[in-house]
Amino acid sequence: MKSRTEPAEREPDIAVREPDTSARPPLVRELLLVAGLFLVYKLGRQLANGHTAEAFRNAHHVWNAERTLHLPGEGAVQDVLLGSDTLVHVANTYYATVHFPATVLFLVWLYLRRPRHYVWSRRVLAALTAAALVLHLTFPLAPPRMLHAAGLVDTGQVYGPSVYGAAPQTDTMANQFAAMPSLHFGWALMLAVGLIAATSSRWRWLWLLHPLITLLVVVGTANHYWLDALAVTALLGIALAVIQLPGHGHSLVVRRHAPVRRLAAPGVRR
């Protein structure tokens, strides 16, 4: 009688996530590129400085547009902060210290652990920042803390810490009329989007708390209008639509096959 064997049985593939080192750009080049982009942006903001009358005129237009659109008043968020000296101080500290370090840590982690996502995120952030710079140049805007009609408190000056000089004319380190759009919120939102895209944990959606907190902070401290956040969200949406997320090719996931095991029919010796 002819012996028969069962068809080969394969165990499921085991997916192992490994960084794709071939996708990681040279470190020195990246450091020079990021530093260069930052310097160009800072120089652009300085070139956009001044235009005081236009900045306040645009501020009135934005304030009136928000009331026409029935957006909630920025004062509603600030009132919550002003209810506690500790809370308003924490908000000012968050505004002053989290923005840049969080973005740098985000890029460093992606560079080391998710190189393809790093390249994508860096391109999106560069495009978003360039678009924001164009708006800063063409639409100078005084923040709500400077607008008398808003009736808001400059929490940074009153409670500290503050990242700006007491008067825009004497502040040589920052352009205080670059409120539109809010890169504080835009970068925070991209950080959350990038980490959600680059990780697979079911808890990754909690990264959205960072842009949410940032939004409440920039509005509550009277550094930005709601429309500043809406504008940067629209710009980020366009950048994400144009700059595609890298595909999860075979270089990102290494498949390790378990040994093939053949099962003989009953009664047949192997």
Tab-separated table of N, CA and C in Angstrom, residues 8-150:
chain	number	residue	atom	x	y	z
A	8	ALA	N	2.388	19.861	3.512
A	8	ALA	CA	3.246	20.577	4.463
A	8	ALA	C	2.426	21.616	5.221
A	9	GLU	N	2.681	21.702	6.510
A	9	GLU	CA	1.982	22.676	7.350
A	9	GLU	C	2.961	23.742	7.797
A	10	ARG	N	2.606	25.001	7.550
A	10	ARG	CA	3.492	26.121	7.907
A	10	ARG	C	2.907	26.892	9.079
A	11	GLU	N	3.776	27.203	10.004
A	11	GLU	CA	3.346	28.017	11.134
A	11	GLU	C	3.266	29.471	10.704
A	12	PRO	N	2.443	30.245	11.355
A	12	PRO	CA	2.273	31.651	10.965
A	12	PRO	C	3.595	32.406	11.002
A	13	ASP	N	3.698	33.372	10.093
A	13	ASP	CA	4.868	34.231	10.076
A	13	ASP	C	4.927	35.071	11.351
A	14	ILE	N	6.128	35.366	11.765
A	14	ILE	CA	6.333	36.199	12.937
A	14	ILE	C	6.887	37.534	12.465
A	15	ALA	N	6.132	38.618	12.656
A	15	ALA	CA	6.565	39.941	12.197
A	15	ALA	C	7.410	40.606	13.275
A	16	VAL	N	8.600	40.989	12.910
A	16	VAL	CA	9.495	41.648	13.856
A	16	VAL	C	9.782	43.046	13.344
A	17	ARG	N	9.446	44.041	14.139
A	17	ARG	CA	9.657	45.442	13.752
A	17	ARG	C	11.104	45.829	13.988
A	18	GLU	N	11.772	46.258	12.959
A	18	GLU	CA	13.163	46.668	13.090
A	18	GLU	C	13.375	47.976	12.353
A	19	PRO	N	14.199	48.880	12.911
A	19	PRO	CA	14.473	50.126	12.215
A	19	PRO	C	15.153	49.863	10.886
A	20	ASP	N	14.769	50.602	9.869
A	20	ASP	CA	15.381	50.486	8.555
A	20	ASP	C	16.546	51.461	8.487
A	21	THR	N	17.736	50.971	8.814
A	21	THR	CA	18.895	51.850	8.875
A	21	THR	C	19.259	52.410	7.509
A	22	SER	N	18.891	51.706	6.436
A	22	SER	CA	19.223	52.206	5.101
A	22	SER	C	18.455	53.477	4.765
A	23	ALA	N	17.327	53.713	5.456
A	23	ALA	CA	16.517	54.905	5.199
A	23	ALA	C	16.958	56.090	6.037
A	24	ARG	N	17.916	55.875	6.948
A	24	ARG	CA	18.344	56.945	7.835
A	24	ARG	C	19.359	57.851	7.133
A	25	PRO	N	19.034	59.129	6.942
A	25	PRO	CA	19.977	60.034	6.272
A	25	PRO	C	21.179	60.315	7.154
A	26	PRO	N	22.294	60.763	6.569
A	26	PRO	CA	23.500	61.052	7.362
A	26	PRO	C	23.219	62.085	8.451
A	27	LEU	N	23.750	61.829	9.649
A	27	LEU	CA	23.454	62.675	10.796
A	27	LEU	C	23.954	64.108	10.612
A	28	VAL	N	25.198	64.261	10.162
A	28	VAL	CA	25.759	65.606	10.014
A	28	VAL	C	24.943	66.424	9.020
A	29	ARG	N	24.552	65.791	7.915
A	29	ARG	CA	23.744	66.500	6.922
A	29	ARG	C	22.417	66.945	7.508
A	30	GLU	N	21.809	66.077	8.307
A	30	GLU	CA	20.519	66.418	8.904
A	30	GLU	C	20.652	67.553	9.912
A	31	LEU	N	21.705	67.515	10.714
A	31	LEU	CA	21.917	68.588	11.685
A	31	LEU	C	22.094	69.927	10.985
A	32	LEU	N	22.880	69.934	9.907
A	32	LEU	CA	23.088	71.170	9.163
A	32	LEU	C	21.805	71.628	8.483
A	33	LEU	N	21.045	70.671	7.954
A	33	LEU	CA	19.803	71.008	7.265
A	33	LEU	C	18.785	71.604	8.228
A	34	VAL	N	18.572	70.948	9.364
A	34	VAL	CA	17.588	71.425	10.330
A	34	VAL	C	18.014	72.769	10.908
A	35	ALA	N	19.305	72.902	11.222
A	35	ALA	CA	19.798	74.175	11.746
A	35	ALA	C	19.639	75.287	10.710
A	36	GLY	N	19.911	74.972	9.453
A	36	GLY	CA	19.760	75.962	8.389
A	36	GLY	C	18.316	76.396	8.208
A	37	LEU	N	17.402	75.428	8.240
A	37	LEU	CA	15.987	75.760	8.111
A	37	LEU	C	15.525	76.639	9.264
A	38	PHE	N	16.010	76.328	10.468
A	38	PHE	CA	15.623	77.124	11.634
A	38	PHE	C	16.140	78.554	11.517
A	39	LEU	N	17.390	78.718	11.080
A	39	LEU	CA	17.960	80.058	10.948
A	39	LEU	C	17.239	80.864	9.878
A	40	VAL	N	16.885	80.207	8.774
A	40	VAL	CA	16.142	80.904	7.716
A	40	VAL	C	14.784	81.362	8.235
A	41	TYR	N	14.139	80.500	9.009
A	41	TYR	CA	12.840	80.864	9.568
A	41	TYR	C	12.952	82.039	10.537
A	42	LYS	N	13.959	81.985	11.433
A	42	LYS	CA	14.129	83.076	12.387
A	42	LYS	C	14.448	84.390	11.680
A	43	LEU	N	15.274	84.318	10.620
A	43	LEU	CA	15.602	85.517	9.862
A	43	LEU	C	14.354	86.064	9.176
A	44	GLY	N	13.539	85.160	8.640
A	44	GLY	CA	12.305	85.588	7.988
A	44	GLY	C	11.358	86.280	8.940
A	45	ARG	N	11.259	85.748	10.162
A	45	ARG	CA	10.394	86.375	11.171
A	45	ARG	C	10.900	87.771	11.530
A	46	GLN	N	12.223	87.903	11.590
A	46	GLN	CA	12.781	89.219	11.899
A	46	GLN	C	12.498	90.211	10.776
A	47	LEU	N	12.581	89.735	9.532
A	47	LEU	CA	12.283	90.612	8.401
A	47	LEU	C	10.819	91.046	8.412
A	48	ALA	N	9.960	90.195	8.992
A	48	ALA	CA	8.529	90.514	9.050
A	48	ALA	C	8.170	91.376	10.248
A	49	ASN	N	9.162	91.713	11.064
A	49	ASN	CA	8.891	92.501	12.268
A	49	ASN	C	8.459	93.923	11.901
A	50	GLY	N	7.876	94.587	12.868
A	50	GLY	CA	7.373	95.932	12.611
A	50	GLY	C	5.931	95.876	12.145
A	51	HIS	N	5.575	96.762	11.217
A	51	HIS	CA	4.208	96.803	10.661
A	51	HIS	C	3.170	96.873	11.779
A	52	THR	N	3.418	97.717	12.762
A	52	THR	CA	2.563	97.784	13.944
A	52	THR	C	1.122	98.127	13.611
A	53	ALA	N	0.919	99.172	12.817
A	53	ALA	CA	-0.442	99.600	12.493
A	53	ALA	C	-1.201	98.505	11.755
A	54	GLU	N	-0.537	97.855	10.801
A	54	GLU	CA	-1.191	96.787	10.045
A	54	GLU	C	-1.495	95.596	10.934
A	55	ALA	N	-0.591	95.290	11.864
A	55	ALA	CA	-0.791	94.151	12.753
A	55	ALA	C	-2.020	94.346	13.639
A	56	PHE	N	-2.212	95.553	14.148
A	56	PHE	CA	-3.382	95.814	14.998
A	56	PHE	C	-4.660	95.909	14.168
A	57	ARG	N	-4.550	96.408	12.961
A	57	ARG	CA	-5.720	96.446	12.082
A	57	ARG	C	-6.181	95.024	11.754
A	58	ASN	N	-5.234	94.149	11.460
A	58	ASN	CA	-5.583	92.743	11.194
A	58	ASN	C	-6.135	92.061	12.439
A	59	ALA	N	-5.635	92.458	13.604
A	59	ALA	CA	-6.139	91.872	14.850
A	59	ALA	C	-7.616	92.182	15.044
A	60	HIS	N	-8.008	93.400	14.746
A	60	HIS	CA	-9.429	93.755	14.839
A	60	HIS	C	-10.256	92.955	13.832
A	61	HIS	N	-9.707	92.734	12.637
A	61	HIS	CA	-10.428	91.951	11.633
A	61	HIS	C	-10.618	90.502	12.106
A	62	VAL	N	-9.572	89.928	12.668
A	62	VAL	CA	-9.655	88.543	13.147
A	62	VAL	C	-10.626	88.441	14.316
A	63	TRP	N	-10.555	89.382	15.241
A	63	TRP	CA	-11.448	89.372	16.396
A	63	TRP	C	-12.907	89.478	15.959
A	64	ASN	N	-13.190	90.372	15.017
A	64	ASN	CA	-14.562	90.532	14.529
A	64	ASN	C	-15.018	89.308	13.738
A	65	ALA	N	-14.095	88.694	12.993
A	65	ALA	CA	-14.446	87.491	12.228
A	65	ALA	C	-14.822	86.351	13.169
A	66	GLU	N	-14.103	86.218	14.270
A	66	GLU	CA	-14.427	85.166	15.232
A	66	GLU	C	-15.803	85.382	15.853
A	67	ARG	N	-16.135	86.627	16.136
A	67	ARG	CA	-17.453	86.902	16.699
A	67	ARG	C	-18.536	86.630	15.660
A	68	THR	N	-18.256	86.948	14.394
A	68	THR	CA	-19.226	86.675	13.324
A	68	THR	C	-19.453	85.175	13.169
A	69	LEU	N	-18.370	84.402	13.336
A	69	LEU	CA	-18.457	82.942	13.215
A	69	LEU	C	-18.961	82.284	14.499
A	70	HIS	N	-19.229	83.110	15.523
A	70	HIS	CA	-19.726	82.619	16.822
A	70	HIS	C	-18.753	81.638	17.478
A	71	LEU	N	-17.450	81.885	17.300
A	71	LEU	CA	-16.469	81.075	18.003
A	71	LEU	C	-16.455	81.466	19.476
A	72	PRO	N	-16.145	80.527	20.350
A	72	PRO	CA	-16.114	80.873	21.781
A	72	PRO	C	-15.044	81.915	22.050
A	73	GLY	N	-15.287	82.781	22.999
A	73	GLY	CA	-14.311	83.810	23.332
A	73	GLY	C	-13.066	83.222	23.972
A	74	GLU	N	-11.902	83.745	23.603
A	74	GLU	CA	-10.657	83.295	24.214
A	74	GLU	C	-10.667	83.524	25.714
A	75	GLY	N	-11.435	84.516	26.161
A	75	GLY	CA	-11.507	84.819	27.578
A	75	GLY	C	-12.079	83.689	28.413
A	76	ALA	N	-12.909	82.836	27.812
A	76	ALA	CA	-13.488	81.719	28.562
A	76	ALA	C	-12.398	80.758	29.032
A	77	VAL	N	-11.384	80.539	28.188
A	77	VAL	CA	-10.266	79.676	28.581
A	77	VAL	C	-9.386	80.400	29.595
A	78	GLN	N	-9.136	81.693	29.355
A	78	GLN	CA	-8.271	82.431	30.270
A	78	GLN	C	-8.872	82.536	31.664
A	79	ASP	N	-10.178	82.676	31.751
A	79	ASP	CA	-10.824	82.766	33.058
A	79	ASP	C	-10.535	81.534	33.911
A	80	VAL	N	-10.481	80.359	33.267
A	80	VAL	CA	-10.170	79.128	34.000
A	80	VAL	C	-8.750	79.192	34.547
A	81	LEU	N	-7.808	79.652	33.719
A	81	LEU	CA	-6.414	79.747	34.160
A	81	LEU	C	-6.255	80.758	35.293
A	82	LEU	N	-6.937	81.892	35.172
A	82	LEU	CA	-6.788	82.950	36.168
A	82	LEU	C	-7.403	82.587	37.514
A	83	GLY	N	-8.165	81.501	37.543
A	83	GLY	CA	-8.750	81.061	38.805
A	83	GLY	C	-7.725	80.488	39.757
A	84	SER	N	-6.499	80.226	39.264
A	84	SER	CA	-5.451	79.665	40.117
A	84	SER	C	-4.103	80.214	39.674
A	85	ASP	N	-3.367	80.835	40.596
A	85	ASP	CA	-2.032	81.337	40.269
A	85	ASP	C	-1.111	80.213	39.811
A	86	THR	N	-1.252	79.052	40.434
A	86	THR	CA	-0.415	77.906	40.056
A	86	THR	C	-0.726	77.456	38.638
A	87	LEU	N	-2.009	77.380	38.299
A	87	LEU	CA	-2.415	76.915	36.972
A	87	LEU	C	-1.938	77.865	35.879
A	88	VAL	N	-2.068	79.157	36.102
A	88	VAL	CA	-1.650	80.105	35.078
A	88	VAL	C	-0.127	80.101	34.937
A	89	HIS	N	0.579	79.891	36.043
A	89	HIS	CA	2.039	79.804	35.968
A	89	HIS	C	2.467	78.554	35.201
A	90	VAL	N	1.784	77.447	35.442
A	90	VAL	CA	2.081	76.204	34.709
A	90	VAL	C	1.819	76.398	33.224
A	91	ALA	N	0.727	77.078	32.878
A	91	ALA	CA	0.406	77.323	31.469
A	91	ALA	C	1.485	78.181	30.809
A	92	ASN	N	1.936	79.229	31.505
A	92	ASN	CA	2.997	80.071	30.957
A	92	ASN	C	4.293	79.278	30.773
A	93	THR	N	4.602	78.419	31.736
A	93	THR	CA	5.812	77.603	31.659
A	93	THR	C	5.717	76.613	30.500
A	94	TYR	N	4.548	76.026	30.320
A	94	TYR	CA	4.325	75.094	29.214
A	94	TYR	C	4.533	75.800	27.880
A	95	TYR	N	3.988	77.010	27.766
A	95	TYR	CA	4.130	77.778	26.537
A	95	TYR	C	5.594	78.116	26.268
A	96	ALA	N	6.336	78.420	27.315
A	96	ALA	CA	7.709	78.895	27.155
A	96	ALA	C	8.719	77.772	26.959
A	97	THR	N	8.446	76.576	27.506
A	97	THR	CA	9.501	75.554	27.568
A	97	THR	C	9.231	74.262	26.802
A	98	VAL	N	7.999	73.979	26.429
A	98	VAL	CA	7.695	72.669	25.845
A	98	VAL	C	7.826	72.662	24.326
A	99	HIS	N	7.510	73.763	23.681
A	99	HIS	CA	7.400	73.849	22.222
A	99	HIS	C	8.618	73.274	21.486
A	100	PHE	N	9.777	73.860	21.663
A	100	PHE	CA	10.975	73.425	20.938
A	100	PHE	C	11.527	72.094	21.441
A	101	PRO	N	11.710	71.900	22.760
A	101	PRO	CA	12.251	70.614	23.215
A	101	PRO	C	11.415	69.414	22.781
A	102	ALA	N	10.094	69.531	22.842
A	102	ALA	CA	9.242	68.410	22.443
A	102	ALA	C	9.426	68.085	20.966
A	103	THR	N	9.531	69.110	20.133
A	103	THR	CA	9.716	68.888	18.695
A	103	THR	C	11.073	68.263	18.413
A	104	VAL	N	12.110	68.720	19.115
A	104	VAL	CA	13.451	68.158	18.928
A	104	VAL	C	13.482	66.689	19.353
A	105	LEU	N	12.913	66.377	20.508
A	105	LEU	CA	12.874	64.984	20.972
A	105	LEU	C	12.092	64.103	20.005
A	106	PHE	N	11.012	64.634	19.463
A	106	PHE	CA	10.203	63.914	18.477
A	106	PHE	C	11.043	63.548	17.256
A	107	LEU	N	11.783	64.497	16.720
A	107	LEU	CA	12.606	64.248	15.539
A	107	LEU	C	13.766	63.305	15.851
A	108	VAL	N	14.383	63.458	17.017
A	108	VAL	CA	15.492	62.583	17.389
A	108	VAL	C	15.013	61.145	17.518
A	109	TRP	N	13.872	60.943	18.174
A	109	TRP	CA	13.355	59.572	18.339
A	109	TRP	C	13.027	58.954	16.987
A	110	LEU	N	12.379	59.716	16.120
A	110	LEU	CA	12.068	59.186	14.800
A	110	LEU	C	13.342	58.870	14.024
A	111	TYR	N	14.337	59.731	14.113
A	111	TYR	CA	15.597	59.507	13.393
A	111	TYR	C	16.234	58.183	13.825
A	112	LEU	N	16.184	57.903	15.126
A	112	LEU	CA	16.817	56.694	15.650
A	112	LEU	C	15.974	55.444	15.456
A	113	ARG	N	14.654	55.573	15.618
A	113	ARG	CA	13.790	54.393	15.640
A	113	ARG	C	12.925	54.208	14.394
A	114	ARG	N	12.538	55.287	13.733
A	114	ARG	CA	11.672	55.214	12.553
A	114	ARG	C	12.209	56.162	11.475
A	115	PRO	N	13.338	55.802	10.844
A	115	PRO	CA	13.985	56.724	9.892
A	115	PRO	C	13.084	57.195	8.758
A	116	ARG	N	12.280	56.294	8.196
A	116	ARG	CA	11.399	56.705	7.092
A	116	ARG	C	10.372	57.726	7.569
A	117	HIS	N	9.834	57.512	8.738
A	117	HIS	CA	8.883	58.468	9.307
A	117	HIS	C	9.571	59.780	9.676
A	118	TYR	N	10.849	59.682	10.036
A	118	TYR	CA	11.599	60.913	10.325
A	118	TYR	C	11.690	61.793	9.089
A	119	VAL	N	12.072	61.210	7.962
A	119	VAL	CA	12.198	61.982	6.719
A	119	VAL	C	10.858	62.610	6.351
A	120	TRP	N	9.813	61.820	6.462
A	120	TRP	CA	8.467	62.329	6.151
A	120	TRP	C	8.072	63.463	7.080
A	121	SER	N	8.276	63.289	8.383
A	121	SER	CA	7.896	64.309	9.365
A	121	SER	C	8.710	65.583	9.180
A	122	ARG	N	9.999	65.428	8.919
A	122	ARG	CA	10.843	66.602	8.704
A	122	ARG	C	10.390	67.388	7.490
A	123	ARG	N	10.006	66.706	6.437
A	123	ARG	CA	9.517	67.390	5.235
A	123	ARG	C	8.200	68.111	5.515
A	124	VAL	N	7.308	67.456	6.239
A	124	VAL	CA	6.017	68.081	6.555
A	124	VAL	C	6.226	69.315	7.422
A	125	LEU	N	7.069	69.192	8.450
A	125	LEU	CA	7.332	70.331	9.326
A	125	LEU	C	7.982	71.484	8.564
A	126	ALA	N	8.894	71.162	7.649
A	126	ALA	CA	9.544	72.211	6.855
A	126	ALA	C	8.531	72.920	5.969
A	127	ALA	N	7.650	72.148	5.327
A	127	ALA	CA	6.632	72.746	4.460
A	127	ALA	C	5.658	73.597	5.266
A	128	LEU	N	5.249	73.082	6.429
A	128	LEU	CA	4.319	73.820	7.280
A	128	LEU	C	4.946	75.126	7.765
A	129	THR	N	6.202	75.066	8.172
A	129	THR	CA	6.886	76.256	8.679
A	129	THR	C	7.090	77.284	7.574
A	130	ALA	N	7.408	76.819	6.368
A	130	ALA	CA	7.584	77.738	5.237
A	130	ALA	C	6.273	78.446	4.908
A	131	ALA	N	5.167	77.691	4.915
A	131	ALA	CA	3.870	78.302	4.649
A	131	ALA	C	3.505	79.308	5.734
A	132	ALA	N	3.844	78.970	6.987
A	132	ALA	CA	3.575	79.894	8.094
A	132	ALA	C	4.376	81.177	7.937
A	133	LEU	N	5.609	81.050	7.480
A	133	LEU	CA	6.453	82.227	7.292
A	133	LEU	C	5.868	83.165	6.240
A	134	VAL	N	5.301	82.584	5.200
A	134	VAL	CA	4.651	83.407	4.174
A	134	VAL	C	3.508	84.207	4.784
A	135	LEU	N	2.720	83.570	5.629
A	135	LEU	CA	1.615	84.274	6.289
A	135	LEU	C	2.131	85.337	7.256
A	136	HIS	N	3.217	85.035	7.947
A	136	HIS	CA	3.795	86.031	8.850
A	136	HIS	C	4.238	87.277	8.088
A	137	LEU	N	4.754	87.060	6.883
A	137	LEU	CA	5.229	88.184	6.069
A	137	LEU	C	4.075	88.988	5.472
A	138	THR	N	3.029	88.282	5.087
A	138	THR	CA	1.934	88.942	4.357
A	138	THR	C	0.769	89.347	5.252
A	139	PHE	N	0.685	88.766	6.455
A	139	PHE	CA	-0.449	89.049	7.331
A	139	PHE	C	0.035	89.223	8.762
A	140	PRO	N	0.752	90.303	9.052
A	140	PRO	CA	1.181	90.537	10.440
A	140	PRO	C	-0.041	90.670	11.336
A	141	LEU	N	0.043	90.083	12.512
A	141	LEU	CA	-1.124	90.031	13.395
A	141	LEU	C	-0.703	90.195	14.842
A	142	ALA	N	-1.258	91.183	15.510
A	142	ALA	CA	-1.018	91.354	16.938
A	142	ALA	C	-1.796	90.295	17.713
A	143	PRO	N	-1.182	89.644	18.696
A	143	PRO	CA	-1.888	88.614	19.471
A	143	PRO	C	-2.975	89.232	20.339
A	144	PRO	N	-3.899	88.426	20.811
A	144	PRO	CA	-5.018	88.964	21.603
A	144	PRO	C	-4.582	89.642	22.901
A	145	ARG	N	-3.429	89.280	23.456
A	145	ARG	CA	-2.967	89.934	24.688
A	145	ARG	C	-2.652	91.406	24.456
A	146	MET	N	-2.453	91.805	23.193
A	146	MET	CA	-2.166	93.199	22.869
A	146	MET	C	-3.403	93.970	22.427
A	147	LEU	N	-4.481	93.244	22.150
A	147	LEU	CA	-5.683	93.872	21.592
A	147	LEU	C	-6.589	94.352	22.713
A	148	HIS	N	-6.767	95.660	22.809
A	148	HIS	CA	-7.572	96.236	23.888
A	148	HIS	C	-9.013	95.736	23.836
A	149	ALA	N	-9.539	95.561	22.636
A	149	ALA	CA	-10.931	95.127	22.494
A	149	ALA	C	-11.164	93.734	23.064
A	150	ALA	N	-10.115	92.909	23.118
A	150	ALA	CA	-10.267	91.546	23.618
A	150	ALA	C	-10.411	91.516	25.140
